[in-house]
Coordinates of C-alpha atoms and ligand atoms in Angstrom, one line a residue:
Chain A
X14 CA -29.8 -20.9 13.2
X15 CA -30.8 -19.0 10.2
X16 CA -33.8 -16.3 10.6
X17 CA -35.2 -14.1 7.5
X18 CA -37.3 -11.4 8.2
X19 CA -39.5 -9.3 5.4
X20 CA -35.9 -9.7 3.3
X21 CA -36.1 -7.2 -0.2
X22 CA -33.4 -7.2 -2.2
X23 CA -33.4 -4.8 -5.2
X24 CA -30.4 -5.1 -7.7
X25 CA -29.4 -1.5 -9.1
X26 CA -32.7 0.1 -8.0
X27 CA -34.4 -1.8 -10.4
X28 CA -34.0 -5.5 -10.6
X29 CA -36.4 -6.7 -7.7
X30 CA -34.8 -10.2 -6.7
X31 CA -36.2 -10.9 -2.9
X32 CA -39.3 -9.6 -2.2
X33 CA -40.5 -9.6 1.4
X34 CA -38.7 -13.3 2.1
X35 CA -39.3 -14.6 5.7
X36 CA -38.4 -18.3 6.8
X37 CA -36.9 -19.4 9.6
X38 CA -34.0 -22.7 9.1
X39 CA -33.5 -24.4 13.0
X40 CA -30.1 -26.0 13.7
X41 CA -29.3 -28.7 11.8
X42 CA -31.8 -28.8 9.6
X43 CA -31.7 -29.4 5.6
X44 CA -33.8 -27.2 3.6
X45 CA -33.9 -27.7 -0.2
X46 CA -34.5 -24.1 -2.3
X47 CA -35.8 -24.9 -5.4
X48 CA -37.6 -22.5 -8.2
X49 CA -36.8 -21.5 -12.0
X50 CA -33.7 -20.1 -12.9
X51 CA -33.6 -16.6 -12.1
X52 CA -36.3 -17.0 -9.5
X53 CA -33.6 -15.5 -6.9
X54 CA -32.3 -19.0 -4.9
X55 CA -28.7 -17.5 -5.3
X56 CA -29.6 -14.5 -3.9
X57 CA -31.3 -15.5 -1.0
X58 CA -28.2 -17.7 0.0
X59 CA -25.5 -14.9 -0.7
X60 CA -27.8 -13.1 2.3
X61 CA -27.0 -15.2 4.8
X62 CA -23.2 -14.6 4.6
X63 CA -23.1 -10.8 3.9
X64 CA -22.3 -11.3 0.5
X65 CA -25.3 -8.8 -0.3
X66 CA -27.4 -6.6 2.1
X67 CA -31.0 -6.4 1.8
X68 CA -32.8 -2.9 1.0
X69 CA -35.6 -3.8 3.7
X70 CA -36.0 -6.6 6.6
X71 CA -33.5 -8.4 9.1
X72 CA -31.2 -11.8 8.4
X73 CA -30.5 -13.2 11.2
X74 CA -27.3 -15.6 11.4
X75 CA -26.9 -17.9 14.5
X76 CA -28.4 -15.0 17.1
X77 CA -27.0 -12.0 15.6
X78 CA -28.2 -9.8 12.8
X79 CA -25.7 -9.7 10.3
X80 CA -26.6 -6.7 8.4
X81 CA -25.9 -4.4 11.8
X82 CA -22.7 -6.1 12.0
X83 CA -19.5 -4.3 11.2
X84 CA -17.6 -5.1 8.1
X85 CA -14.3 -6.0 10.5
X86 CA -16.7 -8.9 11.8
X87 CA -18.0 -10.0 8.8
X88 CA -14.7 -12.5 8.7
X89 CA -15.8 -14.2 11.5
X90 CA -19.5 -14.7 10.2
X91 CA -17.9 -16.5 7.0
X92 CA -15.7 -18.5 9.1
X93 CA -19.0 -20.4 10.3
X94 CA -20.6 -20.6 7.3
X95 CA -18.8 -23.1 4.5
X96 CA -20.2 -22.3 0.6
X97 CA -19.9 -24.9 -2.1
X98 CA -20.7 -23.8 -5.9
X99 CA -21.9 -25.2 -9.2
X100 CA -18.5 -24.7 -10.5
X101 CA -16.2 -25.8 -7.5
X102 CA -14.7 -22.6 -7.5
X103 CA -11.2 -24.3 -6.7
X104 CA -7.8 -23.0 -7.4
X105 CA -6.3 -24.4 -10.4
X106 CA -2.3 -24.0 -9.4
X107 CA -2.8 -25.3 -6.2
X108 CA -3.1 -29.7 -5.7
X109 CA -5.8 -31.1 -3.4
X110 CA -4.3 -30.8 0.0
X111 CA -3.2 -26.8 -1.0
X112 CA -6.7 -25.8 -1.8
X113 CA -8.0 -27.4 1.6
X114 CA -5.1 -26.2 3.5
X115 CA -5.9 -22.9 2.1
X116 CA -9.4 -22.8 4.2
X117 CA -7.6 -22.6 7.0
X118 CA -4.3 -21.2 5.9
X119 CA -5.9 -18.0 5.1
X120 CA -7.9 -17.8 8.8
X121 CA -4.4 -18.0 10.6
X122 CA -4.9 -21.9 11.6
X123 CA -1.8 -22.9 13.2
X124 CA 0.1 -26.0 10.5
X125 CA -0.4 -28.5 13.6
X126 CA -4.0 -28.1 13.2
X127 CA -3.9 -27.9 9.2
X128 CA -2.2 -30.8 9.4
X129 CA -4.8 -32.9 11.3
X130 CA -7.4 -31.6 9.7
X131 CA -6.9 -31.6 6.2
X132 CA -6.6 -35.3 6.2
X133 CA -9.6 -36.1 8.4
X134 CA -12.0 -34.2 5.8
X135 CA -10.1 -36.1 3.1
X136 CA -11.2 -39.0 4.5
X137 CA -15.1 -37.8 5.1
X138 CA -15.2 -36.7 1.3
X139 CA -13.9 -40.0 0.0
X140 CA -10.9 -38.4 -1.9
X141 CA -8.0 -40.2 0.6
X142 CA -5.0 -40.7 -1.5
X143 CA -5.3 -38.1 -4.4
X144 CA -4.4 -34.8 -2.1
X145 CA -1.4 -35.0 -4.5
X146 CA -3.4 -33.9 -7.7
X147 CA -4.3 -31.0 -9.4
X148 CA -8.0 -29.9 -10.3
X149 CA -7.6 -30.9 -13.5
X150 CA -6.8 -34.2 -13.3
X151 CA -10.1 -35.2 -11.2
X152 CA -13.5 -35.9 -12.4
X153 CA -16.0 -33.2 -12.0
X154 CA -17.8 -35.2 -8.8
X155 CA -14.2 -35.7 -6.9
X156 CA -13.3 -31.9 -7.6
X157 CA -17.1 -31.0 -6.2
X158 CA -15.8 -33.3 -3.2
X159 CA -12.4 -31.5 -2.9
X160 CA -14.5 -27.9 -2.8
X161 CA -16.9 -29.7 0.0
X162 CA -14.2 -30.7 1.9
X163 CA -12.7 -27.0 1.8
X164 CA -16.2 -25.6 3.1
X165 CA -16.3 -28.0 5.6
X166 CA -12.4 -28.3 6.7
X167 CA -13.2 -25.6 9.6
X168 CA -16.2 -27.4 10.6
X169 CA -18.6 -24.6 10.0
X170 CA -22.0 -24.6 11.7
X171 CA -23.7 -23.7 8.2
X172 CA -23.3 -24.9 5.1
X173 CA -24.4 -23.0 1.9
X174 CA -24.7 -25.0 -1.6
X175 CA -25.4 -23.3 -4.9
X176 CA -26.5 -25.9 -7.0
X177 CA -23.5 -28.5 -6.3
X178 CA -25.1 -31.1 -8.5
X179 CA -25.7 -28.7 -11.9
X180 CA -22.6 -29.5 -13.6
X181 CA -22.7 -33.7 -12.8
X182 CA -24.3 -36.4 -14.0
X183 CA -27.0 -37.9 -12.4
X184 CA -25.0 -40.6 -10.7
X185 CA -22.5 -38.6 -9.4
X186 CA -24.9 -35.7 -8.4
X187 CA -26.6 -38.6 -6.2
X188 CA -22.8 -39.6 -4.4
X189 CA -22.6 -35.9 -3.8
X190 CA -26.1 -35.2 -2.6
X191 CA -25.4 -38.3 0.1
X192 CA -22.2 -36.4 1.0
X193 CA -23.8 -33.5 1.9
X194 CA -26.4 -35.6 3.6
X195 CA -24.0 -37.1 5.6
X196 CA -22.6 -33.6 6.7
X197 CA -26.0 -32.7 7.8
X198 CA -26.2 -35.6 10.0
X199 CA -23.0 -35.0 11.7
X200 CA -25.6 -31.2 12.9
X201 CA -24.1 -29.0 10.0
X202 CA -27.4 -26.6 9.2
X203 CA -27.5 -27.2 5.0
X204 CA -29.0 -24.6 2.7
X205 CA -28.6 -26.3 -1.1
X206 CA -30.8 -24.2 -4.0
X207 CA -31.0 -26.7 -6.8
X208 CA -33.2 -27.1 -9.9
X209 CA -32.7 -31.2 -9.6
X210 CA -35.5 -32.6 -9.4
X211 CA -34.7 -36.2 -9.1
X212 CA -32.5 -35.2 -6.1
X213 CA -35.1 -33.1 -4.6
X214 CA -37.5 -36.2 -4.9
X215 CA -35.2 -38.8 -3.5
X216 CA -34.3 -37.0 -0.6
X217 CA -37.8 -35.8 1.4
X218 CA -36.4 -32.8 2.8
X219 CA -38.0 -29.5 3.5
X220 CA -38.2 -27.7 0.3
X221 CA -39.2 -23.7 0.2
X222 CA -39.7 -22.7 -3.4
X223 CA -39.1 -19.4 -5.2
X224 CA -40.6 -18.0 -8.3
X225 CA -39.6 -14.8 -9.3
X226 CA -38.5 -13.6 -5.6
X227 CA -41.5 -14.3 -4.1
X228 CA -41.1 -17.4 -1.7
X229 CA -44.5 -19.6 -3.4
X230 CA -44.1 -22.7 -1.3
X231 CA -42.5 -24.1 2.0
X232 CA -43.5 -28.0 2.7
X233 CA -42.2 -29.9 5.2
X234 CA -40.4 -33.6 3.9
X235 CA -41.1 -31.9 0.5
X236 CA -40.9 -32.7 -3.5
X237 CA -40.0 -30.7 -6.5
X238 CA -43.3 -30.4 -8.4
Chain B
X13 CA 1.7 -16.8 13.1
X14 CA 5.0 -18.7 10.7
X15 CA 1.9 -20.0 8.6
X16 CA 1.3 -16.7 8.2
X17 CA 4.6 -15.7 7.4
X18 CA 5.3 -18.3 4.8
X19 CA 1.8 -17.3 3.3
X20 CA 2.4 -13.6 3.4
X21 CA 6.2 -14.2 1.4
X22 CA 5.0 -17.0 -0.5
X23 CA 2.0 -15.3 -2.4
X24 CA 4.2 -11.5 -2.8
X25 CA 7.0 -13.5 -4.3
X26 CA 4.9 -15.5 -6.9
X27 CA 3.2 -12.4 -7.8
X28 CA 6.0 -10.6 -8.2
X29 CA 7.6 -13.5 -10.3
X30 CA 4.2 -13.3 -12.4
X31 CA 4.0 -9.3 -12.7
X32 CA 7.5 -9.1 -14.0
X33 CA 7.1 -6.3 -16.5
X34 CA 4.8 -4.3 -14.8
X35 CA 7.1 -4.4 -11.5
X36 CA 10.0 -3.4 -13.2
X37 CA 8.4 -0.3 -15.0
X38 CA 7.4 0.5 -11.2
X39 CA 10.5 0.2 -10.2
X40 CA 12.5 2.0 -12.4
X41 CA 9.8 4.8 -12.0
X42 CA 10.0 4.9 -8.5
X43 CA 13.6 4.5 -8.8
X44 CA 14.0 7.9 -11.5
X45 CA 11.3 10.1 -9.0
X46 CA 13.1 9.3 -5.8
X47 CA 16.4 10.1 -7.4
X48 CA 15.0 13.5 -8.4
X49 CA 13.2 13.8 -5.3
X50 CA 16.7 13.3 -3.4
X51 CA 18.7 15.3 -6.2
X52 CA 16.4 18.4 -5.2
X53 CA 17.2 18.1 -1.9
X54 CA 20.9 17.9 -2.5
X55 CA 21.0 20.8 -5.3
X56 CA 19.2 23.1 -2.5
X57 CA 21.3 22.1 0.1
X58 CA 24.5 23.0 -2.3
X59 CA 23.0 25.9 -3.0
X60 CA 21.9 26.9 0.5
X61 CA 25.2 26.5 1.6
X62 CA 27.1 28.7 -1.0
X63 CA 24.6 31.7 0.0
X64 CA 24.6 30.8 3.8
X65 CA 27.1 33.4 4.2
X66 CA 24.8 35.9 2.8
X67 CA 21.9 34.8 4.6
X68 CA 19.8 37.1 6.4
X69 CA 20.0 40.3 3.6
X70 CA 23.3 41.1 3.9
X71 CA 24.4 43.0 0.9
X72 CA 28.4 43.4 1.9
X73 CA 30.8 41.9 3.5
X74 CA 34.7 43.6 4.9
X75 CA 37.0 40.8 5.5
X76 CA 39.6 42.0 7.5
X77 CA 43.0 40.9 8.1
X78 CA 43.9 38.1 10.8
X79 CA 46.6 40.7 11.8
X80 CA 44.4 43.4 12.7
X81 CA 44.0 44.4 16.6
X82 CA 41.1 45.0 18.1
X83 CA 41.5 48.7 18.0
X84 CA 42.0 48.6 14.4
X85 CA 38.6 46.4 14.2
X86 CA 36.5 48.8 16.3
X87 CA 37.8 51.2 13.9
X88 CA 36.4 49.2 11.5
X89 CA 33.4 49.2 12.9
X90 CA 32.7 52.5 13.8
X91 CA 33.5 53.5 9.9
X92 CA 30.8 51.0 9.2
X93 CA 28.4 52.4 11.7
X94 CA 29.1 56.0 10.8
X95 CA 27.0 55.8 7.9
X96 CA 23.6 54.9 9.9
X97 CA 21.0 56.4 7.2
X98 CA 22.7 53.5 4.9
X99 CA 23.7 51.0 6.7
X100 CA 21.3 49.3 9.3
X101 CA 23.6 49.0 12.2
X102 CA 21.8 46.8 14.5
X103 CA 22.2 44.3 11.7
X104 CA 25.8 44.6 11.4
X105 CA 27.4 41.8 12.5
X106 CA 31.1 40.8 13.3
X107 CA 32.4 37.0 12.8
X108 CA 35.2 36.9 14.6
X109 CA 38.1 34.4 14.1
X110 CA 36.6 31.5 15.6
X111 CA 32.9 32.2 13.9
X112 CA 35.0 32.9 10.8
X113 CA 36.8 29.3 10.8
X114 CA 33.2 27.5 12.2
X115 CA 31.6 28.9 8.7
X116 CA 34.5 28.1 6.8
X117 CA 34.3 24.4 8.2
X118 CA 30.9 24.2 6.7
X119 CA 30.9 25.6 3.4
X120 CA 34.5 23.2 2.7
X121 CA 32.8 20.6 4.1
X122 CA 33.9 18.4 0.8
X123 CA 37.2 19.8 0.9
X124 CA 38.7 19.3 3.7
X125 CA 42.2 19.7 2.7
X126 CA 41.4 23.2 1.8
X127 CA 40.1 24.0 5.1
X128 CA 42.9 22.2 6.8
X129 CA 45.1 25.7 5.4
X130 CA 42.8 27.3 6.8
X131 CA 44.2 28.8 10.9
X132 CA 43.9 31.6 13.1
X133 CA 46.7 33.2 11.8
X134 CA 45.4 33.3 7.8
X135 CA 41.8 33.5 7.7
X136 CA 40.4 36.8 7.2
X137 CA 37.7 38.1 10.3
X138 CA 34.0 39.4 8.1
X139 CA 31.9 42.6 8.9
X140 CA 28.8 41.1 7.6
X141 CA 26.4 44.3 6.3
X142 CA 22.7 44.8 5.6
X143 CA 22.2 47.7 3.9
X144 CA 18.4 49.9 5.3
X145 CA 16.0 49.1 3.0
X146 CA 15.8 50.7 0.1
X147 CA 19.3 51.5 0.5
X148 CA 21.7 49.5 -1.4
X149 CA 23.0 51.4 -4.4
X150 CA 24.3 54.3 -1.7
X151 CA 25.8 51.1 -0.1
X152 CA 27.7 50.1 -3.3
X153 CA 28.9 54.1 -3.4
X154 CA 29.9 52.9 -0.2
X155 CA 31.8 50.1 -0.7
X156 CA 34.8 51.6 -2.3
X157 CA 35.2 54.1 0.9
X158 CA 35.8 51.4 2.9
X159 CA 38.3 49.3 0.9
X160 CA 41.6 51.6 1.9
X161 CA 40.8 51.7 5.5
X162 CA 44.1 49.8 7.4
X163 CA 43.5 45.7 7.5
X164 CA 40.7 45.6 5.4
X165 CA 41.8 43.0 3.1
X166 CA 38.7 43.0 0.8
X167 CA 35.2 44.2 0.4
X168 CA 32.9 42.0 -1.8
X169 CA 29.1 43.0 -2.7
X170 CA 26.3 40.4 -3.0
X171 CA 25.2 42.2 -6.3
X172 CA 28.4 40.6 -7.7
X173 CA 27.7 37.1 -7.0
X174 CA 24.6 36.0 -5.1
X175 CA 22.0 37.5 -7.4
X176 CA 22.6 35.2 -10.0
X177 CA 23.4 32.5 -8.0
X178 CA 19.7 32.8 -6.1
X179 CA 18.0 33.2 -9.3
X180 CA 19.7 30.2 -11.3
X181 CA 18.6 28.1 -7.8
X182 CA 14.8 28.9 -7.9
X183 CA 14.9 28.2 -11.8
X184 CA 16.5 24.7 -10.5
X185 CA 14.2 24.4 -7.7
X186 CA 10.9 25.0 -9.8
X187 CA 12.3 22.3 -12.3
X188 CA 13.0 19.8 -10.1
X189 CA 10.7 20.2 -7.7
X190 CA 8.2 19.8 -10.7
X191 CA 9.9 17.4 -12.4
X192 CA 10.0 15.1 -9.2
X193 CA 6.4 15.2 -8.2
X194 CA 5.1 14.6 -12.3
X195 CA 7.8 11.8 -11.6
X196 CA 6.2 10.5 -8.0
X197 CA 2.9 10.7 -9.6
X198 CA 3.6 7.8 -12.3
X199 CA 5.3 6.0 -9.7
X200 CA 2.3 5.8 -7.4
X201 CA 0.0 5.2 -10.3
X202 CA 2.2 2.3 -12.0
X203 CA 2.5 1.0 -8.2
X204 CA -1.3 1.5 -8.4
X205 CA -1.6 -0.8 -11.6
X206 CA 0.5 -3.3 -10.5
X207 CA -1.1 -3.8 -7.7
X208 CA -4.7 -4.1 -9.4
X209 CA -3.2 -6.1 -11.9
X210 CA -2.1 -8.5 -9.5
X211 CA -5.5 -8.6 -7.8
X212 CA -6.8 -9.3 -11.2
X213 CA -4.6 -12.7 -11.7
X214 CA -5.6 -13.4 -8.0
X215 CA -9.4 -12.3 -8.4
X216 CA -10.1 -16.0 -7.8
X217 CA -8.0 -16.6 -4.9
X218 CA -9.2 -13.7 -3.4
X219 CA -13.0 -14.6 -4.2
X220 CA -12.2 -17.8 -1.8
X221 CA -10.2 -16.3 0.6
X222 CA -13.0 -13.3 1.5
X223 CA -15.8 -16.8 1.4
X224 CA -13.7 -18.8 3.8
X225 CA -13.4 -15.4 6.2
X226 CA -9.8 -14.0 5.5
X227 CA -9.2 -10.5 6.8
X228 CA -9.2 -7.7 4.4
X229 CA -6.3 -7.2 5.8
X230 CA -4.3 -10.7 5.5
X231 CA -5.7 -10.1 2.0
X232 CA -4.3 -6.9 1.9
X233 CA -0.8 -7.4 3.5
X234 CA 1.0 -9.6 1.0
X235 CA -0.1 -6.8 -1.8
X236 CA 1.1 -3.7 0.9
X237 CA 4.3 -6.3 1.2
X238 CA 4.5 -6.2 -2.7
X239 CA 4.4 -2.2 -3.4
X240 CA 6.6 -1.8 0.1
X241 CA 9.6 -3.8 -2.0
X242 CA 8.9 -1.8 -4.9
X243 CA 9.7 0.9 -3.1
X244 CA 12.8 -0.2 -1.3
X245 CA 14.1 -1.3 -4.5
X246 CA 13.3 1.4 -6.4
X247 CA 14.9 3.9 -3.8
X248 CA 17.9 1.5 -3.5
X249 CA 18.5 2.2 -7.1
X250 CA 18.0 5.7 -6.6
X251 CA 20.8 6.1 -3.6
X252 CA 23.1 3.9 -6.7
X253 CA 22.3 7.0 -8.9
X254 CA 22.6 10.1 -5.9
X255 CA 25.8 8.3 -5.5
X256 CA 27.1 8.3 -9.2
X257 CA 26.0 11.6 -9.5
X258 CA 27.4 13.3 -5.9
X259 CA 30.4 12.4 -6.8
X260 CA 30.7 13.5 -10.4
X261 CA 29.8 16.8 -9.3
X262 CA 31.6 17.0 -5.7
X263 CA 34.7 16.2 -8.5
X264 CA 33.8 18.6 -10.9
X265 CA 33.6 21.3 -8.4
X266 CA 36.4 20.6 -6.1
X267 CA 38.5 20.7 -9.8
X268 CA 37.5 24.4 -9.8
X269 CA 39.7 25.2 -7.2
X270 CA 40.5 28.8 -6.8
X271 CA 38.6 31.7 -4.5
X272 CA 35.4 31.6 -5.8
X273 CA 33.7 30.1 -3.1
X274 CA 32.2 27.5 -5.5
X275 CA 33.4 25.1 -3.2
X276 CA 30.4 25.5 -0.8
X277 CA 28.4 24.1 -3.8
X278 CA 29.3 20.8 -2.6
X279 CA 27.5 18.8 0.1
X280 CA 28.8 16.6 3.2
X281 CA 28.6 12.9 3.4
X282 CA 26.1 13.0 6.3
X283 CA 24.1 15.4 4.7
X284 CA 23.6 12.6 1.5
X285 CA 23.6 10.0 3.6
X286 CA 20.4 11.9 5.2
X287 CA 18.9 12.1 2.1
X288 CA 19.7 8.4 0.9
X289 CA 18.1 7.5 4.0
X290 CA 15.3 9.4 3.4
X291 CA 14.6 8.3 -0.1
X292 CA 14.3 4.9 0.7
X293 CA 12.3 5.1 3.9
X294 CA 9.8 7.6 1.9
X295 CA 10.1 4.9 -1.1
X296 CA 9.0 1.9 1.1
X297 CA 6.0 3.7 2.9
X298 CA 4.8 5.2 -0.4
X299 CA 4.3 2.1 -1.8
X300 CA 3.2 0.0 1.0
X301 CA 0.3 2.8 1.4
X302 CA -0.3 3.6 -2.8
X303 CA -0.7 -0.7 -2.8
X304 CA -2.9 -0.6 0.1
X305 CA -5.2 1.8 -0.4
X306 CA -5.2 -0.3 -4.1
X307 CA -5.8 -3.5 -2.9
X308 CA -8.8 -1.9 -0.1
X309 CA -10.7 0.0 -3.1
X310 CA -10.5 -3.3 -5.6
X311 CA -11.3 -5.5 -2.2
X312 CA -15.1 -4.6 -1.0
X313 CA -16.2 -6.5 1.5
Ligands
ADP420 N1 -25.3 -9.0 -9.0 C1 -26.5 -8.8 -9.6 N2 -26.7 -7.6 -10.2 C2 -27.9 -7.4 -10.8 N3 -28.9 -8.3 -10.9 C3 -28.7 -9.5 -10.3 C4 -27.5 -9.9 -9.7 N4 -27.5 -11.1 -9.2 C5 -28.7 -11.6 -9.6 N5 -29.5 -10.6 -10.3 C6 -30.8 -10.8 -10.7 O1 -31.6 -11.1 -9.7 C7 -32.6 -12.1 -10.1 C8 -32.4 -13.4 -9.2 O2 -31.1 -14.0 -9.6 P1 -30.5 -15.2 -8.8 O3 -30.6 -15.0 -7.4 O4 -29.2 -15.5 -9.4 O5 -31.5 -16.4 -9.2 P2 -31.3 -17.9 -9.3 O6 -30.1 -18.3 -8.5 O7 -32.6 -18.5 -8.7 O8 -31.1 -18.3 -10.7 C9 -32.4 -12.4 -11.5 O9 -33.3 -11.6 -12.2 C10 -31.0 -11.9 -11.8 O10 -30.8 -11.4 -13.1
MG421 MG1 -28.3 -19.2 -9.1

């Protein structure tokens, strides 16, 4: 699903943040990317969706190489591909069912399908009944849901998370982290960098860790270290 | 497509509602450079028209009486032509009564109860002259030879009246002309700045929108949407203002009255219409493309 070849990436000519990164992630796999702050984990996901090029080597995104696509298809890349952050990322004027909505609002989805499939990813992400509410008056796990269930409204064959858990307590991190799990199991490819530990350890996934953009480790059914 | 609709209005609305200050100045700045840009065109025009009749170099023209045969006009005409080291005879050129009352028709074009005395019987026929070159102060020792030939009714020398005229239009034409591009300029760039601006408030919106794969240009369209209605409005207030001001002048002008051909200073409906027109159509495409090629530079893929 998700191919990287001999990937550099070299911030202002100076900052080397990727160097030489080659893994391969099949279909509906879960891979865990773990490493020190700084270590280049964001990086390497903002790759796979064209948010950065690389200055040498190849991503490859479900069959195609993404960095010889044109930027007029670069849209339709992202529209497979759902990203969830450390900090939601979710628009503060808009309730719960807007910021969903907006997923597929801003793709041109017909309302018919909006409105058919904003409540069935309500429903997967546990939030049924509060599509009513504002960011700000939801705990930081449910908003984390509200900005999975906007990744995932479109049903994208990837999903990239930055660190979802950083900003939550352990408990809640864990109800995420069996969200996402769940997601996987339904074939959704996940890519989650995290520095939780705990998480990393409970879960026994593959785990490919970074230090300082070199890719150091990449076990099978993995832990932290 | 409607979703997209109600999106594309929705989000240029709000921002418009949230940009308030910032879309006014635009639109008062826009409004201020297109009424310029249409005065211009509107002062040349007057001004074009009152020196039609001496388009094309001619120095002198012999109006004739409408009583005169057409013996007594080739007479006319050969007195002209007589004088070949001075006068460039295959220039000369004869308006006869019905060219007369066609050019007549145009410069009283905001008078039309003045031409509406004008007939066959009473308007004068013109010789129009154009002197050789480097010839025209032997054709104003001329001129007073031909004024007591029979039916010439008067004979009337550019030098009197169009040199002035032409010079006080380019002086007009360099300061509007200069004042309406300095003018256009801080229209575009205040479109420009509201436009970033309003990316700016939106910078998070827009963050999600490029992540979930929006278009650059459904991104772009509600902002081309918001600098296209600056423009409409601003040249909307710009035709209220070529209005106002038209008519002041066409009153002040017309209140001249008399033979001084001042008249032809004035311009005809259609022609402002035209430019009204035009000011709003070039108001509305200026800003869709000065917010467009805004929202693509603040909007890299
Ligand atoms: N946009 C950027 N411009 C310049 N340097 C950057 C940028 N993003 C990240 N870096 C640098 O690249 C390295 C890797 O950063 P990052 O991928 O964010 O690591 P991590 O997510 O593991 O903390 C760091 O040294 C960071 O300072
Ligand atoms: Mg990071």
């Amino acid at each position: 699903m998700i191919r990287l070849e001999n990937v550099t990436k070299i911030y202002n000519s100076e900052v080397t943040a990727l160097r030489d990164a080659t893994f391969e992630v099949a279909k509906g796999e879960f891979v865990f990317l773990v490493g020190p702050s700084g270590s280049g984990k964001s990086t390497l996901l903002r790759m796979m969706n064209r948010q950065e090029r690389p200055e040498k080597g190849a991503v490859w995104v479900a069959g195609r190489n993404i960095n010889e696509m044109p930027d007029s298809k670069v849209p339709h890349l992202r529209r497979n591909i759902g990203n969830i952050f450390q900090d939601y990322k979710l628009l503060l004027n808009k309730t719960v069912h807007e910021n969903v909505a907006f997923a597929l609002e801003v793709i041109g989805r017909p309302k018919h399908v909006i409105r058919q499939q904003v409540p069935a990813v309500m429903d997967l992400v546990g939030l049924a009944g509060k599509q009513d509410r504002f960011p700000h008056q939801l705990s930081g796990g449910e908003q984390q849901r509200v900005s999975i269930a906007r990744a995932f409204v479109n049903r994208p064959l990837i999903l990239l998370a930055d660190e979802p858990t950083g900003n939550l307590d352990p408990g809640t991190g864990e109800g995420i982290m069996r969200l996402l799990d769940r997601i996987n199991k339904t074939g959704t490819t996940v890519v989650m960098a995290t520095h939780d530990q705990r998480i990393v350890n409970m879960m026994r996934k593959r785990v490919i860790q970074m230090d300082r953009g070199i890719i150091v480790r990449d076990q099978a059914r993995g832990v932290y270290e | 497509m409607w979703s997209r609709l109600t999106y594309t209005f929705r989000e240029t609305g709000a921002s418009l509602r949230r940009n308030v200050t910032l879309t006014v100045a635009a639109i008062l700045t826009s409004a201020v450079s297109l009424f310029l840009v249409g005065g211009t065109f509107l002062v040349q025009r007057g001004f074009d028209n009152l020196l039609s009749k001496w388009a094309g170099g001619v120095q002198m023209i012999v109006y004739v009486t409408p009583q005169a045969t057409p013996d007594q006009i080739t007479a006319i005409q050969q007195a002209l032509s007589s004088n070949p080291t001075v006068i460039d005879v295959d220039k000369l050129v004869y308006f006869d009564t019905e060219a007369s009352l066609a050019e007549a028709k145009r410069l009283f074009a905001a008078d039309p109860g003045a031409f509406a005395l004008l007939n066959a019987n009473n308007i004068p026929t013109e010789f129009k002259v154009v002197p050789k070159s480097g010839k025209l102060d032997l054709l104003v020792q001329l001129a007073d030879s031909f004024r007591p030939l029979p039916h010439v009714q008067k004979v009337v020398l550019a030098r009197d009246q169009v040199e002035q005229i032409a010079k006080l239009r380019d002086f007009v034409q360099t300061v509007t002309v200069g004042l309406s591009i300095l003018l256009l300029i801080g229209a575009l760039i205040l479109i420009w700045t509201t436009i970033r601006t309003a990316m700016y408030a939106r910078r998070r919106e827009i963050e999600v929108m490029k992540l979930v794969g929006a278009t650059n240009w459904f991104i772009r369209i509600p902002f081309m949407l918001e600098g296209l209605i600056q423009g409409l409005v601003g040249g909307l207030l710009s035709c209220g203002f070529l209005l106002f001001f038209n008519r002041l002048w066409t009153n002040g002008v017309v209140k001249l009255k008399g033979d001084n051909g001042f008249i032809a200073l004035v311009v005809s409906d259609s022609f402002l219409n035209g430019v009204m027109f035009g000011v709003v159509a070039f108001g509305m495409i200026a800003g869709a493309i000065a917010s467009g090629v805004a929202a693509s530079r603040f909007l890299d893929v």
